[in-house]
Amino acid sequence: MATNLVSEDMNFDSVENCTMSKWVPMGDYIASNRDECTATLVYAVNLKQSGTVSFEYFYPDPNIYFEFYIQNDQCQAADVDSRWMKVTENEWQTNSVQLNRGNNVLYWKTTAFSVKAKLPKPVLLRNIMITGVAYTSECFPCNPGTYASNPGTSVCSICPRNTFTSKGATGCQECSKEQYSEPGSASCMQRPPCTEKDYFYTHTPCNTDGQTQRMYKWTEPKICSEDTEGAVKLPASGTKTPCPPCNPGYFQINSSVCEPCPYGSYSNGSVCTKCPAGTEPILGLEYKWWNVLPSDMETSILNVEKDEYEKTGGWVVAEDHIFSGAGSSDRDYIILTLNIAGFRPPQSITQVSENREIGQLSFVFEMLCTEACELYFMVGMDGRSGGVVESWVGQQDKQPYHYIIQRNSSVSFTWAFQRTSQHGTERRFSGDIAKIYSVNVTNVMDGVSSYCLPCALGSSDSSSLCTSCPPGNYIDKASSSCFECPVNTYLESHRPYGKQACVSCGPGTKSNQVHSLCYNDCKFIYKHDNRTFRYDFSALKNATSYSSAASFTPKGLKYYREFQIGLCGNKGTKLATCIDNVTDIRISGADSKTVTSFICQATIVSSEVMGYKTVVSSQPVSLADQLLGVTIQTVLNNITSPEKIFPRGNNVLRDVIFFYRSTETTQVCSTGRATTIRMRCDPLKVGSGVISAPSKCPEGTCDGCTFHFLWESAEACPLCTEMDFHEIASACIHGIQKTTYVWQQPKLCKDGITLPEETVGICTTMDFWLKVGIAVGICAALLLIVITCYFWKKNQKLEYKYSKLVINANMKESELPAADSCAIMEGEDAEDDLIFLSKKTLFGKIKSFTSKAHRTSDGFDSVPLKPSSQGITDMDL
């Protein structure tokens, strides 16, 4: 048998990165590598006839890819259905495969995928047996630590604890009293002196007097010696003290036993009290006092060396907490299991398929460790062993943890504590322990109650009987009647009391008919600058995938994150799905882990990197269980989507932001994860467009708890309105003018209204208006000349009258005014005519009246007279 490493197609900087990646012998088993290199265990055998190969394997961690296959001497792979091994959780399993006659090369290949900080647990192999080989001509002696009591035995047996053998033994020898040995030992070791780490304490059950007592016990198997110098003795039992009270929902009988209160009553741990009229008990389980292990809990120890469960020992009760006891070695798993037959959620939950919260488990724990101890929390459904939901490593302060139950079935909750994963059988860290202070489970079928709450009264003959309100109805405490929640509110299913139980939906969302949740119908409206923007994201509602840039583990394994995004779902139904297909998807009939949400994430290793026929998807995580709202604001429910991480540039439209939250909590994200998606209009990115992450956080998050994405698409543009186009009028040709409508550029809208059809209208040409303008200009000029002449004539008369007034004013008082002219009748028109009959030019006439005329000595102006052109003489005048 040989072990080797494979590094081709793994994107390693150098082969030296994988020189230490190999299968390592560990005594009675062999362990695989734990890094991203591929380690292959190879065994070649020639069969004289058809046979089988069988082996036992321990495969607890799905973060290692484990496959087993067979090739012949032509390097042709055999047709093996079970090439991909199935995860075994915390137990060994056996695999058997048929072998053909001739040469067979067996391959056990592992590749770890340690994207997380901690290394995965290795795959273990043991008891590899092959049939069909040629008969041997000689027998081989049993190895030290094993024996064969009968001749012709095909397998050597392992010596039990505290015995040993040398090579070729037919039986095992007992160790002396001062010595001990582990199973399969070739020699015995001296017992060390006992210390405080070799015993533990527990409490006795309450006696009839209601008292308990602390007792000390040696950790089994006991390997220390009390008689060695410096050894400690087992402490004496403590004094008797009063028993702690019963847990809520229980009452004490005979001062020693706690029994559950009957249905319709409640208890704080002392006596049962009937619920008042108009109220009902709220069922659940709450354990915070630990005098005895509850009946629905069980504890055991998984002995890793012997692959068997030991019912003795395990978790130990200690009044106000329960702690992990010691096993045979520090590698053993100390297991505590709580079994729940089912749940009894409120009727409003059972009738609404979209509501995923059936119940909730909460517990408070603490870890006191000096080494890299680890506590696993696992959940199994319907009798099947479950996977690890969360784990904690090293020292942990006292803290709570919450788990949402999303499926109504029988459930087992398991806590498994391991002090170290290092190989070894000694107990060096028995002082490292995990403590659980309280465990609380809600809506438990056949549970107990610690309090009662108002209920809706039925309309039966006995009106005091409680009945469930219809979905979406809250209970009015004053009248014990059911009232429907207002529009666009959803009911807090676990506290449906009073109108305040109806919680308003977030912006951009509305409630469904039964008020169980709020959803967005892929439409959004907002007003800005006296304009209404309407969006329709229906074309983007189906699940869309986005992959981050490639990343590399410290050993060079290439991987990337894949996100499935179901933007608005289908009236609250989540459409994004992520799976874990590390092993189970390759096994016919096996179930793979699936996460369904608005947004989920999985870790992907491509087929080109791993050499597999399909991509490997693992570690699915929900990032968005609830849609909180849709808005253009950057902050909602304490979740911020900074605009600076996705600069808008010249885009004048505001981004529409979807806000989500996940209820799944982790050590880092104590309030769950949050996600924001910015929808940005980009007419050039048609169809589903382009999804991107912040440049500084290529995996979508910088802190591991809040994720941000930008979705650019033409489908993210608002619907077109009248404000998105303008008109262009053509020149007037032969009295006809055309009007065309075009979109504003750049066009930042989609669908909505369509462009109006081109219109044709009657118009007049420029020549016509030019003629009209010239005619109007001539008329205006003539009118101006006439007006000028009129006012000029008026001015002439006024000037003449003024002259006469001046002459008369200069006469003496005794003088009479002289006649103006000879033979002039009444009126003054003749004088005017005289003036106009003169043949002076226009300039001369103006000069005559604007300047002073020469006057004679008698005070009159002298006016020269000219003969007319008709020959009139002076005498005639």
Coordinates of N, CA and C in Angstrom, one line a residue, residues 529-726:
D529 N -39.4 66.1 -7.9 CA -39.4 67.3 -8.8 C -40.6 67.4 -9.6
N530 N -41.8 67.2 -9.0 CA -43.1 67.3 -9.6 C -43.3 66.2 -10.7
R531 N -42.5 65.1 -10.6 CA -42.7 64.1 -11.6 C -42.8 62.7 -10.9
T532 N -43.6 61.9 -11.4 CA -43.9 60.5 -10.8 C -43.1 59.5 -11.6
F533 N -42.2 58.7 -10.9 CA -41.5 57.7 -11.5 C -42.1 56.3 -11.2
R534 N -42.4 55.5 -12.2 CA -43.0 54.2 -12.0 C -42.0 53.2 -12.5
Y535 N -41.8 52.1 -11.7 CA -40.9 51.0 -12.1 C -41.6 49.7 -12.1
D536 N -41.1 48.8 -13.0 CA -41.7 47.5 -13.1 C -40.5 46.5 -13.3
F537 N -40.2 45.8 -12.2 CA -39.0 44.9 -12.3 C -39.5 43.4 -12.5
S538 N -40.7 43.2 -13.1 CA -41.2 41.9 -13.2 C -40.3 41.0 -14.1
A539 N -39.6 41.6 -15.0 CA -38.7 40.8 -15.9 C -37.5 40.3 -15.1
L540 N -37.3 40.8 -13.9 CA -36.1 40.3 -13.1 C -36.5 39.5 -11.9
K541 N -37.7 39.1 -11.8 CA -38.2 38.5 -10.5 C -37.7 37.0 -10.4
N542 N -37.4 36.3 -11.5 CA -36.9 35.0 -11.4 C -35.5 35.0 -10.8
A543 N -35.1 33.8 -10.3 CA -33.7 33.7 -9.6 C -32.6 34.0 -10.7
T544 N -31.7 34.8 -10.3 CA -30.6 35.2 -11.2 C -29.3 34.9 -10.4
S545 N -28.3 34.4 -11.0 CA -27.0 34.0 -10.3 C -26.0 35.1 -10.6
Y546 N -25.1 35.3 -9.6 CA -24.0 36.1 -9.7 C -22.8 35.5 -9.0
S547 N -21.6 35.5 -9.7 CA -20.4 34.8 -9.1 C -19.4 35.9 -8.9
S548 N -18.8 35.8 -7.7 CA -17.7 36.7 -7.4 C -16.4 36.4 -8.1
A549 N -15.5 37.3 -8.0 CA -14.2 37.0 -8.6 C -13.5 35.8 -7.8
A550 N -12.7 35.1 -8.5 CA -12.0 33.9 -8.0 C -11.1 34.3 -6.8
S551 N -11.2 33.4 -5.8 CA -10.3 33.6 -4.6 C -9.5 32.3 -4.4
F552 N -8.5 32.3 -3.6 CA -7.6 31.2 -3.4 C -7.4 31.0 -1.9
T553 N -7.4 29.7 -1.5 CA -7.0 29.4 -0.2 C -5.5 29.5 0.0
P554 N -5.0 29.4 1.3 CA -3.6 29.5 1.5 C -2.8 28.5 0.7
K555 N -3.4 27.3 0.4 CA -2.7 26.3 -0.4 C -2.9 26.5 -1.9
G556 N -3.7 27.5 -2.3 CA -3.8 27.7 -3.7 C -5.1 27.2 -4.4
L557 N -6.0 26.6 -3.6 CA -7.2 26.1 -4.2 C -8.1 27.2 -4.7
K558 N -8.5 27.2 -5.9 CA -9.3 28.2 -6.5 C -10.8 28.0 -6.2
Y559 N -11.5 29.0 -5.7 CA -12.9 28.9 -5.5 C -13.5 30.3 -5.7
Y560 N -14.8 30.3 -5.7 CA -15.6 31.6 -5.8 C -16.9 31.4 -5.1
R561 N -17.5 32.6 -4.8 CA -18.8 32.6 -4.2 C -19.9 32.7 -5.3
E562 N -20.9 32.0 -5.2 CA -22.0 32.1 -6.1 C -23.3 32.5 -5.3
F563 N -23.9 33.6 -5.8 CA -25.1 34.1 -5.2 C -26.3 33.9 -6.1
Q564 N -27.4 33.4 -5.5 CA -28.7 33.3 -6.2 C -29.6 34.4 -5.7
I565 N -30.1 35.2 -6.6 CA -30.9 36.3 -6.2 C -32.3 36.2 -6.8
G566 N -33.3 36.2 -5.9 CA -34.7 36.3 -6.3 C -35.2 37.6 -5.9
L567 N -35.2 38.6 -6.7 CA -35.3 40.0 -6.3 C -36.6 40.2 -5.4
C568 N -37.7 39.9 -6.0 CA -39.0 40.2 -5.3 C -39.8 39.0 -5.0
G569 N -39.3 37.8 -5.5 CA -40.1 36.6 -5.3 C -41.4 36.6 -6.0
N570 N -42.3 35.7 -5.5 CA -43.6 35.6 -6.1 C -44.6 35.7 -5.0
K571 N -45.0 37.0 -4.7 CA -46.0 37.3 -3.6 C -45.5 36.7 -2.3
G572 N -44.2 36.9 -2.0 CA -43.7 36.4 -0.7 C -43.0 35.1 -0.8
T573 N -43.2 34.3 -1.8 CA -42.6 33.0 -2.0 C -41.1 33.2 -2.5
K574 N -40.2 32.7 -1.8 CA -38.8 32.8 -2.1 C -38.4 31.9 -3.3
L575 N -37.6 32.5 -4.2 CA -37.3 31.8 -5.4 C -35.8 31.4 -5.6
A576 N -35.0 31.9 -4.7 CA -33.5 31.6 -4.9 C -33.2 30.3 -4.1
T577 N -32.4 29.4 -4.7 CA -32.1 28.2 -4.0 C -30.6 27.9 -4.2
C578 N -30.0 27.5 -3.1 CA -28.5 27.1 -3.1 C -28.5 25.7 -2.5
I579 N -27.6 24.9 -3.0 CA -27.5 23.5 -2.5 C -26.1 23.1 -2.1
D580 N -26.0 22.0 -1.3 CA -24.7 21.5 -0.9 C -24.6 20.1 -1.6
N581 N -23.8 20.0 -2.6 CA -23.7 18.7 -3.4 C -22.3 18.1 -3.2
V582 N -21.6 18.3 -2.1 CA -20.3 17.8 -2.0 C -20.2 16.3 -2.2
T583 N -21.2 15.6 -1.6 CA -21.1 14.2 -1.7 C -22.5 13.6 -2.1
D584 N -23.5 14.0 -1.4 CA -24.8 13.4 -1.5 C -25.5 13.5 -2.8
I585 N -25.2 14.5 -3.6 CA -25.8 14.7 -4.9 C -25.4 13.6 -5.8
R586 N -24.2 13.0 -5.6 CA -23.7 12.0 -6.5 C -24.1 10.6 -6.1
I587 N -24.9 10.5 -5.0 CA -25.4 9.2 -4.5 C -26.9 9.1 -4.9
S588 N -27.2 8.1 -5.5 CA -28.6 7.9 -6.0 C -29.6 7.8 -4.8
G589 N -30.6 8.7 -4.8 CA -31.6 8.7 -3.7 C -31.2 9.4 -2.5
A590 N -30.1 10.0 -2.5 CA -29.7 10.8 -1.3 C -30.2 12.2 -1.3
D591 N -30.4 12.8 -0.2 CA -30.9 14.1 -0.1 C -29.7 15.1 0.1
S592 N -29.8 16.2 -0.6 CA -28.7 17.2 -0.5 C -29.3 18.4 0.3
K593 N -28.5 19.1 1.0 CA -28.9 20.2 1.8 C -29.3 21.4 0.9
T594 N -30.5 21.9 1.1 CA -31.0 23.0 0.2 C -31.4 24.2 1.1
V595 N -31.0 25.4 0.6 CA -31.4 26.6 1.3 C -32.2 27.4 0.3
T596 N -33.4 27.8 0.7 CA -34.3 28.6 -0.2 C -34.5 30.0 0.5
S597 N -34.3 31.0 -0.3 CA -34.4 32.4 0.3 C -34.6 33.4 -0.8
F598 N -34.7 34.7 -0.5 CA -34.6 35.7 -1.5 C -33.3 35.8 -2.1
I599 N -32.2 35.7 -1.2 CA -30.8 35.7 -1.7 C -30.1 34.7 -0.9
C600 N -29.3 33.8 -1.5 CA -28.5 32.8 -0.8 C -27.1 32.8 -1.5
Q601 N -26.2 32.2 -0.7 CA -24.8 32.1 -1.2 C -24.3 30.7 -1.0
A602 N -23.5 30.2 -2.0 CA -22.8 28.9 -1.9 C -21.4 29.1 -2.3
T603 N -20.5 28.2 -1.8 CA -19.1 28.2 -2.2 C -18.9 27.2 -3.4
I604 N -18.3 27.6 -4.5 CA -18.2 26.8 -5.7 C -16.8 26.5 -6.0
V605 N -16.5 25.3 -6.2 CA -15.2 24.9 -6.8 C -15.5 24.3 -8.2
S606 N -14.9 24.8 -9.2 CA -15.3 24.4 -10.6 C -14.7 23.1 -10.9
S607 N -15.3 22.4 -11.9 CA -14.9 21.1 -12.3 C -13.5 21.1 -12.9
E608 N -13.1 22.2 -13.5 CA -11.8 22.2 -14.0 C -10.7 22.1 -13.0
V609 N -11.0 22.7 -11.8 CA -10.0 22.7 -10.7 C -10.0 21.3 -10.0
M610 N -11.2 20.8 -9.7 CA -11.2 19.5 -9.0 C -11.1 18.3 -9.8
G611 N -11.3 18.4 -11.1 CA -11.3 17.3 -12.0 C -12.6 16.5 -11.9
Y612 N -13.7 17.0 -11.4 CA -14.9 16.3 -11.3 C -15.8 16.6 -12.5
K613 N -16.8 15.8 -12.7 CA -17.7 16.0 -13.9 C -18.6 17.2 -13.7
T614 N -18.8 17.6 -12.4 CA -19.7 18.7 -12.2 C -19.1 19.6 -11.1
V615 N -19.6 20.8 -11.1 CA -19.0 21.8 -10.1 C -19.4 21.3 -8.7
V616 N -18.6 21.6 -7.7 CA -18.9 21.3 -6.3 C -19.4 22.5 -5.6
S617 N -20.6 22.4 -5.1 CA -21.3 23.5 -4.4 C -21.4 23.1 -2.9
S618 N -21.0 24.0 -2.0 CA -21.0 23.6 -0.6 C -21.3 24.9 0.2
Q619 N -21.5 24.7 1.5 CA -21.8 25.7 2.5 C -22.8 26.7 2.0
P620 N -24.0 26.2 1.7 CA -25.1 27.2 1.4 C -25.6 28.0 2.6
V621 N -25.8 29.3 2.4 CA -26.2 30.2 3.5 C -27.3 31.1 2.9
S622 N -28.3 31.3 3.8 CA -29.3 32.3 3.5 C -28.9 33.7 3.9
L623 N -29.0 34.6 2.9 CA -28.7 36.0 3.2 C -29.9 36.9 3.3
A624 N -31.1 36.4 3.0 CA -32.3 37.3 3.0 C -33.5 36.4 3.1
D625 N -34.0 36.3 4.4 CA -35.3 35.6 4.6 C -36.5 36.5 4.6
Q626 N -36.3 37.8 4.8 CA -37.4 38.7 4.8 C -37.1 40.0 4.0
L627 N -38.0 40.4 3.2 CA -37.9 41.7 2.5 C -38.4 42.8 3.4
L628 N -37.6 43.7 3.8 CA -37.9 44.8 4.7 C -38.6 45.9 4.0
G629 N -38.2 46.3 2.8 CA -38.8 47.4 2.1 C -38.0 47.7 0.8
V630 N -38.7 48.6 0.0 CA -38.1 49.1 -1.3 C -38.2 50.6 -1.2
T631 N -37.1 51.3 -1.4 CA -37.1 52.7 -1.3 C -35.9 53.3 -2.0
I632 N -35.9 54.7 -2.1 CA -34.8 55.4 -2.7 C -33.9 55.9 -1.6
Q633 N -34.3 55.8 -0.4 CA -33.5 56.2 0.8 C -32.4 55.2 1.0
T634 N -31.3 55.7 1.6 CA -30.1 54.8 1.8 C -30.1 54.1 3.1
V635 N -31.1 54.4 4.0 CA -31.1 53.7 5.3 C -32.5 53.2 5.6
L636 N -32.6 52.0 6.1 CA -33.9 51.4 6.4 C -33.6 50.4 7.5
N637 N -34.4 50.5 8.6 CA -34.3 49.5 9.8 C -32.8 49.3 10.2
N638 N -32.1 50.4 10.3 CA -30.7 50.3 10.8 C -29.7 49.6 9.8
I639 N -30.2 49.5 8.5 CA -29.3 48.9 7.5 C -29.0 50.1 6.5
T640 N -27.7 50.2 6.2 CA -27.3 51.4 5.4 C -26.7 50.8 4.1
S641 N -27.1 51.4 3.0 CA -26.5 51.2 1.7 C -25.8 52.4 1.2
P642 N -24.5 52.5 1.5 CA -23.8 53.7 1.2 C -23.7 54.0 -0.3
E643 N -24.0 55.2 -0.7 CA -24.0 55.5 -2.2 C -22.6 55.5 -2.7
K644 N -21.6 55.8 -1.9 CA -20.2 56.0 -2.3 C -19.6 54.6 -2.8
I645 N -20.2 53.5 -2.4 CA -19.6 52.2 -2.8 C -20.0 51.9 -4.2
F646 N -21.1 52.6 -4.7 CA -21.5 52.4 -6.1 C -21.8 53.8 -6.7
P647 N -20.7 54.6 -7.1 CA -21.0 55.9 -7.6 C -21.9 55.9 -8.9
R648 N -22.7 56.9 -8.9 CA -23.7 57.0 -10.0 C -23.1 57.6 -11.3
G649 N -22.1 58.4 -11.2 CA -21.5 59.1 -12.3 C -22.5 60.1 -12.9
N650 N -22.7 60.0 -14.2 CA -23.6 61.0 -14.9 C -25.0 60.6 -14.9
N651 N -25.4 59.5 -14.2 CA -26.7 59.0 -14.2 C -27.6 59.9 -13.3
V652 N -28.6 60.5 -13.9 CA -29.4 61.5 -13.1 C -30.5 60.8 -12.3
L653 N -30.8 59.6 -12.6 CA -31.9 58.8 -11.9 C -31.3 58.3 -10.6
R654 N -32.2 58.3 -9.6 CA -31.8 57.7 -8.3 C -32.0 56.2 -8.3
D655 N -31.1 55.5 -7.6 CA -31.2 54.1 -7.5 C -32.4 53.7 -6.6
V656 N -33.1 52.6 -7.0 CA -34.1 52.0 -6.1 C -33.5 50.8 -5.4
I657 N -33.6 50.9 -4.0 CA -32.8 50.0 -3.2 C -33.8 49.0 -2.5
F658 N -33.5 47.7 -2.6 CA -34.2 46.6 -1.9 C -33.4 46.2 -0.6
F659 N -34.1 46.2 0.5 CA -33.5 45.9 1.8 C -34.0 44.6 2.3
Y660 N -33.1 43.7 2.7 CA -33.5 42.3 3.2 C -32.8 42.1 4.5
R661 N -33.3 41.1 5.3 CA -32.6 40.6 6.5 C -32.8 39.1 6.6
S662 N -31.8 38.5 7.2 CA -31.8 37.0 7.4 C -31.9 36.8 8.9
T663 N -32.8 35.9 9.4 CA -32.9 35.6 10.8 C -31.9 34.7 11.3
E664 N -31.1 34.1 10.5 CA -30.0 33.1 10.9 C -28.9 33.9 11.5
T665 N -28.6 33.6 12.8 CA -27.5 34.3 13.5 C -26.3 33.4 13.5
T666 N -25.1 34.1 13.7 CA -23.9 33.4 13.8 C -23.1 34.1 14.9
Q667 N -21.9 33.5 15.2 CA -21.1 34.1 16.2 C -20.7 35.6 15.9
V668 N -20.4 35.8 14.6 CA -20.1 37.2 14.2 C -21.3 38.1 14.0
C669 N -22.3 37.5 13.4 CA -23.5 38.3 13.1 C -24.6 37.9 14.1
S670 N -24.6 38.6 15.3 CA -25.5 38.2 16.4 C -26.9 38.6 16.0
T671 N -27.2 39.5 15.2 CA -28.5 39.9 14.8 C -28.9 39.4 13.4
G672 N -28.1 38.5 12.9 CA -28.4 38.0 11.5 C -27.7 38.8 10.5
R673 N -27.8 38.3 9.2 CA -27.2 39.0 8.1 C -28.2 39.9 7.4
A674 N -27.7 40.9 6.7 CA -28.5 41.9 6.0 C -28.0 42.1 4.6
T675 N -28.8 42.4 3.6 CA -28.4 42.5 2.2 C -29.2 43.7 1.6
T676 N -28.5 44.4 0.8 CA -29.1 45.5 0.0 C -28.8 45.3 -1.5
I677 N -29.8 45.6 -2.3 CA -29.5 45.5 -3.8 C -30.0 46.8 -4.4
R678 N -29.1 47.5 -5.1 CA -29.4 48.8 -5.7 C -29.7 48.5 -7.2
M679 N -30.9 48.9 -7.6 CA -31.4 48.7 -8.9 C -31.1 50.1 -9.7
R680 N -30.3 50.0 -10.7 CA -29.8 51.2 -11.5 C -30.2 51.0 -12.9
C681 N -30.7 52.1 -13.5 CA -31.1 52.1 -14.9 C -29.9 52.2 -15.8
D682 N -29.8 51.3 -16.7 CA -28.7 51.4 -17.7 C -29.3 50.8 -19.0
P683 N -29.7 51.7 -20.0 CA -30.3 51.2 -21.2 C -29.4 50.3 -22.0
L684 N -28.1 50.4 -21.9 CA -27.2 49.6 -22.7 C -27.1 48.1 -22.2
K685 N -27.6 47.8 -21.0 CA -27.5 46.5 -20.5 C -28.9 45.9 -20.5
V686 N -29.2 45.2 -21.6 CA -30.5 44.7 -21.8 C -30.6 43.4 -21.1
G687 N -31.9 42.9 -21.1 CA -32.1 41.6 -20.4 C -31.9 41.7 -18.9
S688 N -31.3 40.6 -18.4 CA -31.1 40.6 -16.9 C -30.0 41.5 -16.5
G689 N -29.2 42.1 -17.4 CA -28.3 43.1 -17.0 C -27.0 42.5 -16.4
V690 N -26.4 43.3 -15.5 CA -25.1 43.0 -14.9 C -25.3 43.2 -13.4
I691 N -24.8 42.2 -12.6 CA -24.8 42.4 -11.1 C -23.3 42.5 -10.7
S692 N -23.1 43.4 -9.8 CA -21.7 43.6 -9.4 C -21.7 43.8 -7.8
A693 N -20.5 43.6 -7.3 CA -20.2 43.8 -5.9 C -19.3 45.0 -5.7
P694 N -19.2 45.6 -4.5 CA -18.3 46.7 -4.3 C -16.9 46.4 -4.6
S695 N -16.2 47.3 -5.2 CA -14.8 47.0 -5.7 C -13.9 46.7 -4.6
K696 N -14.1 47.2 -3.4 CA -13.3 46.9 -2.2 C -13.7 45.6 -1.5
C697 N -14.8 45.1 -1.8 CA -15.3 43.9 -1.2 C -15.9 43.0 -2.3
P698 N -15.0 42.3 -3.0 CA -15.4 41.5 -4.2 C -16.4 40.4 -3.9
E699 N -16.5 39.9 -2.6 CA -17.4 38.9 -2.3 C -18.7 39.4 -1.8
G700 N -19.0 40.8 -2.0 CA -20.2 41.4 -1.6 C -20.3 41.9 -0.2
T701 N -19.3 41.6 0.7 CA -19.4 42.0 2.1 C -18.0 42.3 2.5
C702 N -17.9 43.3 3.4 CA -16.6 43.6 4.0 C -16.5 43.1 5.5
D703 N -17.7 42.9 6.1 CA -17.7 42.5 7.5 C -18.3 41.1 7.7
G704 N -18.7 40.4 6.6 CA -19.3 39.1 6.7 C -20.8 39.1 7.1
C705 N -21.3 40.3 7.5 CA -22.7 40.3 8.0 C -23.6 41.1 7.0
T706 N -23.1 42.2 6.4 CA -24.0 43.0 5.5 C -23.4 42.9 4.1
F707 N -24.3 42.5 3.2 CA -23.9 42.3 1.8 C -24.5 43.5 0.9
H708 N -23.8 43.9 -0.1 CA -24.2 45.0 -1.0 C -24.0 44.5 -2.4
F709 N -25.0 44.8 -3.3 CA -24.9 44.5 -4.7 C -25.5 45.6 -5.5
L710 N -25.0 45.8 -6.7 CA -25.5 46.7 -7.7 C -26.0 45.9 -8.9
W711 N -27.3 46.2 -9.3 CA -27.9 45.5 -10.4 C -28.2 46.6 -11.5
E712 N -27.4 46.5 -12.5 CA -27.6 47.5 -13.6 C -28.3 46.8 -14.8
S713 N -29.4 47.4 -15.3 CA -30.2 46.7 -16.3 C -31.1 47.7 -17.0
A714 N -31.5 47.5 -18.2 CA -32.5 48.3 -18.9 C -33.8 48.1 -18.2
E715 N -34.0 46.9 -17.6 CA -35.3 46.6 -16.9 C -35.4 47.4 -15.6
A716 N -34.3 48.0 -15.2 CA -34.4 48.8 -13.9 C -34.7 50.3 -14.2
C717 N -35.0 50.6 -15.5 CA -35.4 52.0 -15.8 C -36.9 52.2 -15.5
P718 N -37.2 53.4 -15.2 CA -38.7 53.7 -15.0 C -39.5 53.6 -16.3
L719 N -40.8 53.5 -16.1 CA -41.7 53.5 -17.3 C -41.7 54.9 -18.0
C720 N -41.8 54.9 -19.3 CA -41.7 56.1 -20.0 C -43.0 56.9 -19.8
T721 N -42.9 58.3 -19.8 CA -44.0 59.2 -19.7 C -43.8 60.3 -20.7
E722 N -44.8 61.3 -20.7 CA -44.7 62.3 -21.7 C -43.5 63.2 -21.5
M723 N -42.9 63.1 -20.3 CA -41.7 64.0 -20.1 C -40.4 63.3 -20.7
D724 N -40.5 62.2 -21.2 CA -39.4 61.5 -21.8 C -39.2 61.6 -23.3
F725 N -40.1 62.4 -23.9 CA -39.9 62.7 -25.4 C -40.2 64.1 -25.7
H726 N -39.7 64.6 -26.8 CA -40.0 66.0 -27.3 C -40.4 65.9 -28.8

